[in-house]
PDB file of N, CA and C in Angstrom:
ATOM      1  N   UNK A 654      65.793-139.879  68.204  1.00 71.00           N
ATOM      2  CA  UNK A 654      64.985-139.654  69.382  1.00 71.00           C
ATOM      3  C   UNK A 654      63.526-139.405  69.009  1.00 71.00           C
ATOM      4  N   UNK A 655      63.297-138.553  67.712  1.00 88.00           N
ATOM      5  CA  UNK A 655      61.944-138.691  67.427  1.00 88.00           C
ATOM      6  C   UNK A 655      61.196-139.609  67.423  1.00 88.00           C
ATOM      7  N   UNK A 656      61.816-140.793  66.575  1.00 86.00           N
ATOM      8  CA  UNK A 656      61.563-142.028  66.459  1.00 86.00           C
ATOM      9  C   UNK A 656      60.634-143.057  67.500  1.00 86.00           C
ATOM     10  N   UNK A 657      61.094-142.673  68.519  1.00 88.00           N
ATOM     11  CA  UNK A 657      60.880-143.230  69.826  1.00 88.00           C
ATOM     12  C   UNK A 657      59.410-142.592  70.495  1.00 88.00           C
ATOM     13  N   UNK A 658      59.871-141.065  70.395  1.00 90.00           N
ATOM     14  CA  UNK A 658      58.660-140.273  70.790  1.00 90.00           C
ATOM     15  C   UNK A 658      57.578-140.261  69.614  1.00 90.00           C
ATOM     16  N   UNK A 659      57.784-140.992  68.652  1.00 90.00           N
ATOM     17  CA  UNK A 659      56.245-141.233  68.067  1.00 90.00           C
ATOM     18  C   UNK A 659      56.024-142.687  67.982  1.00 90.00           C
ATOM     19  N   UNK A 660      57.036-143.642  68.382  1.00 91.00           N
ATOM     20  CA  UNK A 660      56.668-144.618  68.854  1.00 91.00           C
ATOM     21  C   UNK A 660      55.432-144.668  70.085  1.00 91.00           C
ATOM     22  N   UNK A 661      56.521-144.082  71.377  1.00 92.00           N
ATOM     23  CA  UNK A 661      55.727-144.163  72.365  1.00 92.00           C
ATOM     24  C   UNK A 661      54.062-143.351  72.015  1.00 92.00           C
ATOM     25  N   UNK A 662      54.132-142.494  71.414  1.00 92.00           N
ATOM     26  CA  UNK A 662      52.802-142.208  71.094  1.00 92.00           C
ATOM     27  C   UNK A 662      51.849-142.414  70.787  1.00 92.00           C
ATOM     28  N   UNK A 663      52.284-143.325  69.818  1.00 93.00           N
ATOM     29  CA  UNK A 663      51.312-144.160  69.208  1.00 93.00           C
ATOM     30  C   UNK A 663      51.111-145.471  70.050  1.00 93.00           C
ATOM     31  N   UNK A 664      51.852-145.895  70.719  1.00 93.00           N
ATOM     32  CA  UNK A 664      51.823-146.980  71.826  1.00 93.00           C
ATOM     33  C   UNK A 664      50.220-146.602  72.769  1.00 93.00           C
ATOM     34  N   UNK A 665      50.684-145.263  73.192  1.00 94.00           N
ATOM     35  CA  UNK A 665      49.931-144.563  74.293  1.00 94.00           C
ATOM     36  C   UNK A 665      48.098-144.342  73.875  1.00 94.00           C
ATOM     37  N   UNK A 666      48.513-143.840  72.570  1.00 93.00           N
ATOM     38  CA  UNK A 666      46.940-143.498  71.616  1.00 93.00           C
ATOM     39  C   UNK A 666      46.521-145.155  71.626  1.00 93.00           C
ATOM     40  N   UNK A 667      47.090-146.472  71.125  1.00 92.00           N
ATOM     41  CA  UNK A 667      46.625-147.250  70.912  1.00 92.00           C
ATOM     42  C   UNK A 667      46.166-148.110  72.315  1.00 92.00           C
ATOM     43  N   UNK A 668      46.389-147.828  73.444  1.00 91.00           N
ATOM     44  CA  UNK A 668      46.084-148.216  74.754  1.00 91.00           C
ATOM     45  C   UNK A 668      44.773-147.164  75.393  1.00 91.00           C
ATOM     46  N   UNK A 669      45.106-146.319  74.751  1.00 91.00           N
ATOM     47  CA  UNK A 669      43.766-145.770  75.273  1.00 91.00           C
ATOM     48  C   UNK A 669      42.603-145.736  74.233  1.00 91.00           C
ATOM     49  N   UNK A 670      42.728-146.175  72.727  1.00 89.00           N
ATOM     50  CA  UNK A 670      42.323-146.429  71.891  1.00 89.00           C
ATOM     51  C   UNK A 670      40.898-147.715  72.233  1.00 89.00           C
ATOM     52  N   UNK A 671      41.966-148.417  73.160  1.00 88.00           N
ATOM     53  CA  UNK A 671      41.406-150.471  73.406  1.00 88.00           C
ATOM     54  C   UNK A 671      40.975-150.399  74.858  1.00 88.00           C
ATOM     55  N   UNK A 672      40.770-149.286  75.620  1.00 88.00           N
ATOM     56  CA  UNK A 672      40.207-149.070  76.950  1.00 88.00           C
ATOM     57  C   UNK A 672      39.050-148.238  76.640  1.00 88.00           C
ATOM     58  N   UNK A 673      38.839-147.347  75.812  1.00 87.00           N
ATOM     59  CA  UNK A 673      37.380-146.327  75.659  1.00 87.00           C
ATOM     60  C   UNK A 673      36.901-146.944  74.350  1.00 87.00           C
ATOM     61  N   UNK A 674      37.293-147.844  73.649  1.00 83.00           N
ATOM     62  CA  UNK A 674      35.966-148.749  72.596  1.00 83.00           C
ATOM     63  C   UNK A 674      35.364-149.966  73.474  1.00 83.00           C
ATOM     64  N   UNK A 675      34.107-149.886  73.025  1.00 77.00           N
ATOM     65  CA  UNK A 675      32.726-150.698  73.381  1.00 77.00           C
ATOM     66  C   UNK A 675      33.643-152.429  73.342  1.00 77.00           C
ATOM     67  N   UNK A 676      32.738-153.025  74.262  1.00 68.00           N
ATOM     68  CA  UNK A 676      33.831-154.260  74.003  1.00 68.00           C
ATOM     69  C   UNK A 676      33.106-155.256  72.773  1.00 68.00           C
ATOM     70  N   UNK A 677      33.612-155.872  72.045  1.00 63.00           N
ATOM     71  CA  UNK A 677      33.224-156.749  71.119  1.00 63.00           C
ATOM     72  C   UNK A 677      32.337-158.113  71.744  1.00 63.00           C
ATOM     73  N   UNK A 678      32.902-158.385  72.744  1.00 63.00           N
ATOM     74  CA  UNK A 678      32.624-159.820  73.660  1.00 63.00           C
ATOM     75  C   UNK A 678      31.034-159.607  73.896  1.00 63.00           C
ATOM     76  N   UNK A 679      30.088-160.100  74.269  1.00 59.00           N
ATOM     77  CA  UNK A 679      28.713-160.886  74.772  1.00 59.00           C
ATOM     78  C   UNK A 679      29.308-160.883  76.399  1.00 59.00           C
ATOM     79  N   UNK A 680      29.238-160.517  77.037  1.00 59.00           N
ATOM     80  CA  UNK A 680      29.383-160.814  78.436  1.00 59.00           C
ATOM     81  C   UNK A 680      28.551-161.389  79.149  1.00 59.00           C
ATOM     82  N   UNK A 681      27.343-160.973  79.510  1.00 61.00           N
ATOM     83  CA  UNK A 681      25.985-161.878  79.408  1.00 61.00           C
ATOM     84  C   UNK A 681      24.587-161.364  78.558  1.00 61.00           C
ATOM     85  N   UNK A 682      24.152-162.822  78.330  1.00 62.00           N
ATOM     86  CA  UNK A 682      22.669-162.392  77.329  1.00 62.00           C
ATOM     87  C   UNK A 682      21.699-162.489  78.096  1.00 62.00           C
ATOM     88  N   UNK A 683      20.820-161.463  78.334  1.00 66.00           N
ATOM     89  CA  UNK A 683      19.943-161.011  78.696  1.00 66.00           C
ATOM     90  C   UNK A 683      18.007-161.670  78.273  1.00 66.00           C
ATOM     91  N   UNK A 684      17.881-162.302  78.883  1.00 65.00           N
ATOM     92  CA  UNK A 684      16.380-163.034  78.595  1.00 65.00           C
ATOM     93  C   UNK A 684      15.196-162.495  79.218  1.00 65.00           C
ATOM     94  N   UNK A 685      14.712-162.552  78.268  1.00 72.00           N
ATOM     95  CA  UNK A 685      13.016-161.634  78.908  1.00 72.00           C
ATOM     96  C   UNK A 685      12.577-162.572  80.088  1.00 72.00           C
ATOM     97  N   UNK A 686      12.843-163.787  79.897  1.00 79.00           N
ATOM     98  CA  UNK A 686      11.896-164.553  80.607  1.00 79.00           C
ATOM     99  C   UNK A 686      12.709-165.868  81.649  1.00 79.00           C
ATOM    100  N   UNK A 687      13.147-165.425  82.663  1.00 86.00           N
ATOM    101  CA  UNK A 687      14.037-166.108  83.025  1.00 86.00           C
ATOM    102  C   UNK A 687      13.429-166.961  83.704  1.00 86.00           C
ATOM    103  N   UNK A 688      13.958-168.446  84.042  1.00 89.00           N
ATOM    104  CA  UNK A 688      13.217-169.768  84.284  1.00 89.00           C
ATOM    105  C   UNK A 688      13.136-169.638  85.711  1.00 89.00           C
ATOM    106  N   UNK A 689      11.906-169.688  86.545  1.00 93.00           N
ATOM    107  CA  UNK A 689      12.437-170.104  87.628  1.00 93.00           C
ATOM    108  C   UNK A 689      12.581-171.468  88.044  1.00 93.00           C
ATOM    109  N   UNK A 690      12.844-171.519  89.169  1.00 95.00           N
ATOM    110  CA  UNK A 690      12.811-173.225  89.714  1.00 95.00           C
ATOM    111  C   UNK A 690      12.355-173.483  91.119  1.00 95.00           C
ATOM    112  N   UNK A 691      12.071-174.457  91.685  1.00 95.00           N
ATOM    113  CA  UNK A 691      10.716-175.023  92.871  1.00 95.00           C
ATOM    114  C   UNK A 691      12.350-175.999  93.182  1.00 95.00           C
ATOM    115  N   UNK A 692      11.702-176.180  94.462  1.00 96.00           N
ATOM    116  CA  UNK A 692      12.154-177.686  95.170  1.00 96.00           C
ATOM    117  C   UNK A 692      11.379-178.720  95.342  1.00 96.00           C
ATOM    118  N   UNK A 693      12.080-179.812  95.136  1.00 96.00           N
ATOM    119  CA  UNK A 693      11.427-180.977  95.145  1.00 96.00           C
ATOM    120  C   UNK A 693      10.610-181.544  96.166  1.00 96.00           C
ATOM    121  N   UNK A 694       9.014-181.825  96.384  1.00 95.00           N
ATOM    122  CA  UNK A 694       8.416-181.851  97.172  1.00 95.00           C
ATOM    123  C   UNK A 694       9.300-183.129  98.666  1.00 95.00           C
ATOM    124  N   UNK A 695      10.126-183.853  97.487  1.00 94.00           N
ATOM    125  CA  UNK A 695      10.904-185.628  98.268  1.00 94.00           C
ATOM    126  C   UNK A 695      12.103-184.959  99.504  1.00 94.00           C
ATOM    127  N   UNK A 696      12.441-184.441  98.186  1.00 95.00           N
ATOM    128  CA  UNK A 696      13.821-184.273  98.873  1.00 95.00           C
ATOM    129  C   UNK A 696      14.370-182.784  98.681  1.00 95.00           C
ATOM    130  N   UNK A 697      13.771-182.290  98.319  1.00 94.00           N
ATOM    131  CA  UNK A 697      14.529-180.841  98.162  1.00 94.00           C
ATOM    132  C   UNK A 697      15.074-179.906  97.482  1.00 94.00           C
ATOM    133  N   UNK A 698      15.528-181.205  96.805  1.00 95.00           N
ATOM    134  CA  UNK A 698      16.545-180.181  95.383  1.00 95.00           C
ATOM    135  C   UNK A 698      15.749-179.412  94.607  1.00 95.00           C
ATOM    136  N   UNK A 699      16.646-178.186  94.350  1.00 96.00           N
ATOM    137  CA  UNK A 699      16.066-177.439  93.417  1.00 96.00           C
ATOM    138  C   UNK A 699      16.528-177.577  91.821  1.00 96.00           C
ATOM    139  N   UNK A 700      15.241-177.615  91.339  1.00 95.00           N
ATOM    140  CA  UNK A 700      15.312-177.973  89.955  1.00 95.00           C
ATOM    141  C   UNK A 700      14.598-176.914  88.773  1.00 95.00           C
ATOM    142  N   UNK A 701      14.646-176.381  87.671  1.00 95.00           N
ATOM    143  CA  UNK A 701      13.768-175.566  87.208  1.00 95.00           C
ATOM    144  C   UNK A 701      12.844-176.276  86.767  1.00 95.00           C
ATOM    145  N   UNK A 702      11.598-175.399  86.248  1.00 93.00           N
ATOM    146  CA  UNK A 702      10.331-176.140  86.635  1.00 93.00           C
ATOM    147  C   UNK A 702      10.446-176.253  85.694  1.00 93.00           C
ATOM    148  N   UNK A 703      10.401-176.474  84.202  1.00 93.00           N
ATOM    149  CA  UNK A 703      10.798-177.114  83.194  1.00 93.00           C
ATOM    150  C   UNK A 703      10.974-178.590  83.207  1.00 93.00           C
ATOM    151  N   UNK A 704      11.639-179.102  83.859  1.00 94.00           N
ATOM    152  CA  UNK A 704      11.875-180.426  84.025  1.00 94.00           C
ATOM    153  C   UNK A 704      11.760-180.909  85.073  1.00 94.00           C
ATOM    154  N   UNK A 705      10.509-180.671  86.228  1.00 95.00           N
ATOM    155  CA  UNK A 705      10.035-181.473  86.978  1.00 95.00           C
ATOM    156  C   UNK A 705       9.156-181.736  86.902  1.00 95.00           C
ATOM    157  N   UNK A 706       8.626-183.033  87.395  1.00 95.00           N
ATOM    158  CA  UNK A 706       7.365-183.815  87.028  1.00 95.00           C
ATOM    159  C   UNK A 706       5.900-183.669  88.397  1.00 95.00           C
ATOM    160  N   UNK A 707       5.046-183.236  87.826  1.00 93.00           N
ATOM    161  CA  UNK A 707       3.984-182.704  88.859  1.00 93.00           C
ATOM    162  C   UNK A 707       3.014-183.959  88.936  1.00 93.00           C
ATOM    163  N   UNK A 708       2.254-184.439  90.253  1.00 92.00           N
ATOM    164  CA  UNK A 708       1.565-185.410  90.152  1.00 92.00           C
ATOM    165  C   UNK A 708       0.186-184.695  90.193  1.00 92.00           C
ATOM    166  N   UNK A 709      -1.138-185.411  90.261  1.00 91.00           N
ATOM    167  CA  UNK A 709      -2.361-185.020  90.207  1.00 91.00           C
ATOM    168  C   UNK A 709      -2.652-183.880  91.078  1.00 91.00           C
ATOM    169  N   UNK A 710      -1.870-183.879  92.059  1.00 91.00           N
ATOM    170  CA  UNK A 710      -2.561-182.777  93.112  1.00 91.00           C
ATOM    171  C   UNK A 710      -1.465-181.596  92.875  1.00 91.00           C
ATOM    172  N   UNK A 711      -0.826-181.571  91.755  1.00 91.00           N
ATOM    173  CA  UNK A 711       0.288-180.229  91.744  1.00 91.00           C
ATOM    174  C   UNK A 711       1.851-180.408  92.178  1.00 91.00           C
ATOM    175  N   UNK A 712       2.155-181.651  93.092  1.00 94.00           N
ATOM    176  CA  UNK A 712       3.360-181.318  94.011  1.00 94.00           C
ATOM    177  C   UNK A 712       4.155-181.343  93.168  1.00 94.00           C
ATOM    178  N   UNK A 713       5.312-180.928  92.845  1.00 95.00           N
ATOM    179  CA  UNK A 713       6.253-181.015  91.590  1.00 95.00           C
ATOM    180  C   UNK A 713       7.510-181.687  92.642  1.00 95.00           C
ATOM    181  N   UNK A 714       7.670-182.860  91.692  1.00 96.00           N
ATOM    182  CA  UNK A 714       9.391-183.445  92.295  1.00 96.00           C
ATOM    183  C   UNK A 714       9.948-183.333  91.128  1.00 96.00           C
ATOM    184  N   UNK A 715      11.772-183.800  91.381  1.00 95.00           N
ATOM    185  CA  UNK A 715      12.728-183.877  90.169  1.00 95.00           C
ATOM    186  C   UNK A 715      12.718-184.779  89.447  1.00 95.00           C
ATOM    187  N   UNK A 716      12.016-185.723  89.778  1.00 95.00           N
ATOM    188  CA  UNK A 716      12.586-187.209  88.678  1.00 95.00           C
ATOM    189  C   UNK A 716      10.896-188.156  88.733  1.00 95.00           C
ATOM    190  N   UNK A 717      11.078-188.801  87.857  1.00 94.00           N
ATOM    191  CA  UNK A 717       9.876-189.685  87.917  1.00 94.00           C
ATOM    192  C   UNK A 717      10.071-190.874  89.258  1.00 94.00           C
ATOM    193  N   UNK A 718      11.359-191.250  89.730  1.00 95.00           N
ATOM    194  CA  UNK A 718      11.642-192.147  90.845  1.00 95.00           C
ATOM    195  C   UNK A 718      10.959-191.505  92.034  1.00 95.00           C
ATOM    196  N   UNK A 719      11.467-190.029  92.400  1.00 95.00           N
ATOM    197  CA  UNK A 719      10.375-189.311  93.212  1.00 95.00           C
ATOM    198  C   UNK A 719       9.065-189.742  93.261  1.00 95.00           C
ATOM    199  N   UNK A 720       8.632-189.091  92.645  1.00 94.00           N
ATOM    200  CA  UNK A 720       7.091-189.182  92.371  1.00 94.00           C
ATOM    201  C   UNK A 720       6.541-190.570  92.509  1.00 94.00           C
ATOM    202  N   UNK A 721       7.311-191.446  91.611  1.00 93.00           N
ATOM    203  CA  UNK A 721       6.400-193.196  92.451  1.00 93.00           C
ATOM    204  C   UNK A 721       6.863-193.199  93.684  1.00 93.00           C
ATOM    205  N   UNK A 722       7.753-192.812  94.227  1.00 93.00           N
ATOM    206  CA  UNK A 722       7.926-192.953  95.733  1.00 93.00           C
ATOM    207  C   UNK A 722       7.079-192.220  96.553  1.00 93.00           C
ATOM    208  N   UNK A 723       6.780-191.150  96.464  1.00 91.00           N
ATOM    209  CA  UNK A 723       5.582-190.682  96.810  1.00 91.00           C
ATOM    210  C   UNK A 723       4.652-190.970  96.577  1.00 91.00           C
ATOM    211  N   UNK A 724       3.983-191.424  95.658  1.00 88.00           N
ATOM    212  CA  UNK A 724       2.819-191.963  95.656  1.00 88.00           C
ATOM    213  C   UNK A 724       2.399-193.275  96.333  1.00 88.00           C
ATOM    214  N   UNK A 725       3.927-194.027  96.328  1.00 87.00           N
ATOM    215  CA  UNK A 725       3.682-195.175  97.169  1.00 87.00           C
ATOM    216  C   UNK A 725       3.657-194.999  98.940  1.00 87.00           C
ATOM    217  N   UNK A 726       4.065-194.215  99.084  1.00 78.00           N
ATOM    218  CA  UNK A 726       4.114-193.605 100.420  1.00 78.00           C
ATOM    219  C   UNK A 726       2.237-193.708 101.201  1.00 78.00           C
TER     220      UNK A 726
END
């Protein structure tokens, strides 16, 4: 019967052992500088501004097809 009762004990210590340590995992990473993003002057979509293309007067669309379409406009 001891057997058991230091089984379960150690069962019990090792469950509360793996609930009050720090977790190992990255859950999310944290960036100083987070991207924002604009909508596309055409059509709307939002894109981060990173990879949209701005014409002479500033307007930022998503794609270069945008933008000649607008300009042909």
């Amino acid at each position: 019967m001891s057997f058991f009762r230091l089984l379960l004990l150690f069962l019990l210590g090792w469950i509360v052992w793996r609930l009050l340590r720090p977790s190992s995992r990255k859950t999310t990473e944290k960036r100083d500088d987070p991207e924002t993003i604009a909508a596309c002057a055409l059509c709307g979509v939002y894109v981060p501004e990173s990879e949209m293309v701005r014409d002479r007067n500033g307007q930022k669309y998503c794609c270069q097809a945008h933008l000649r379409q607008a300009n042909t406009q």
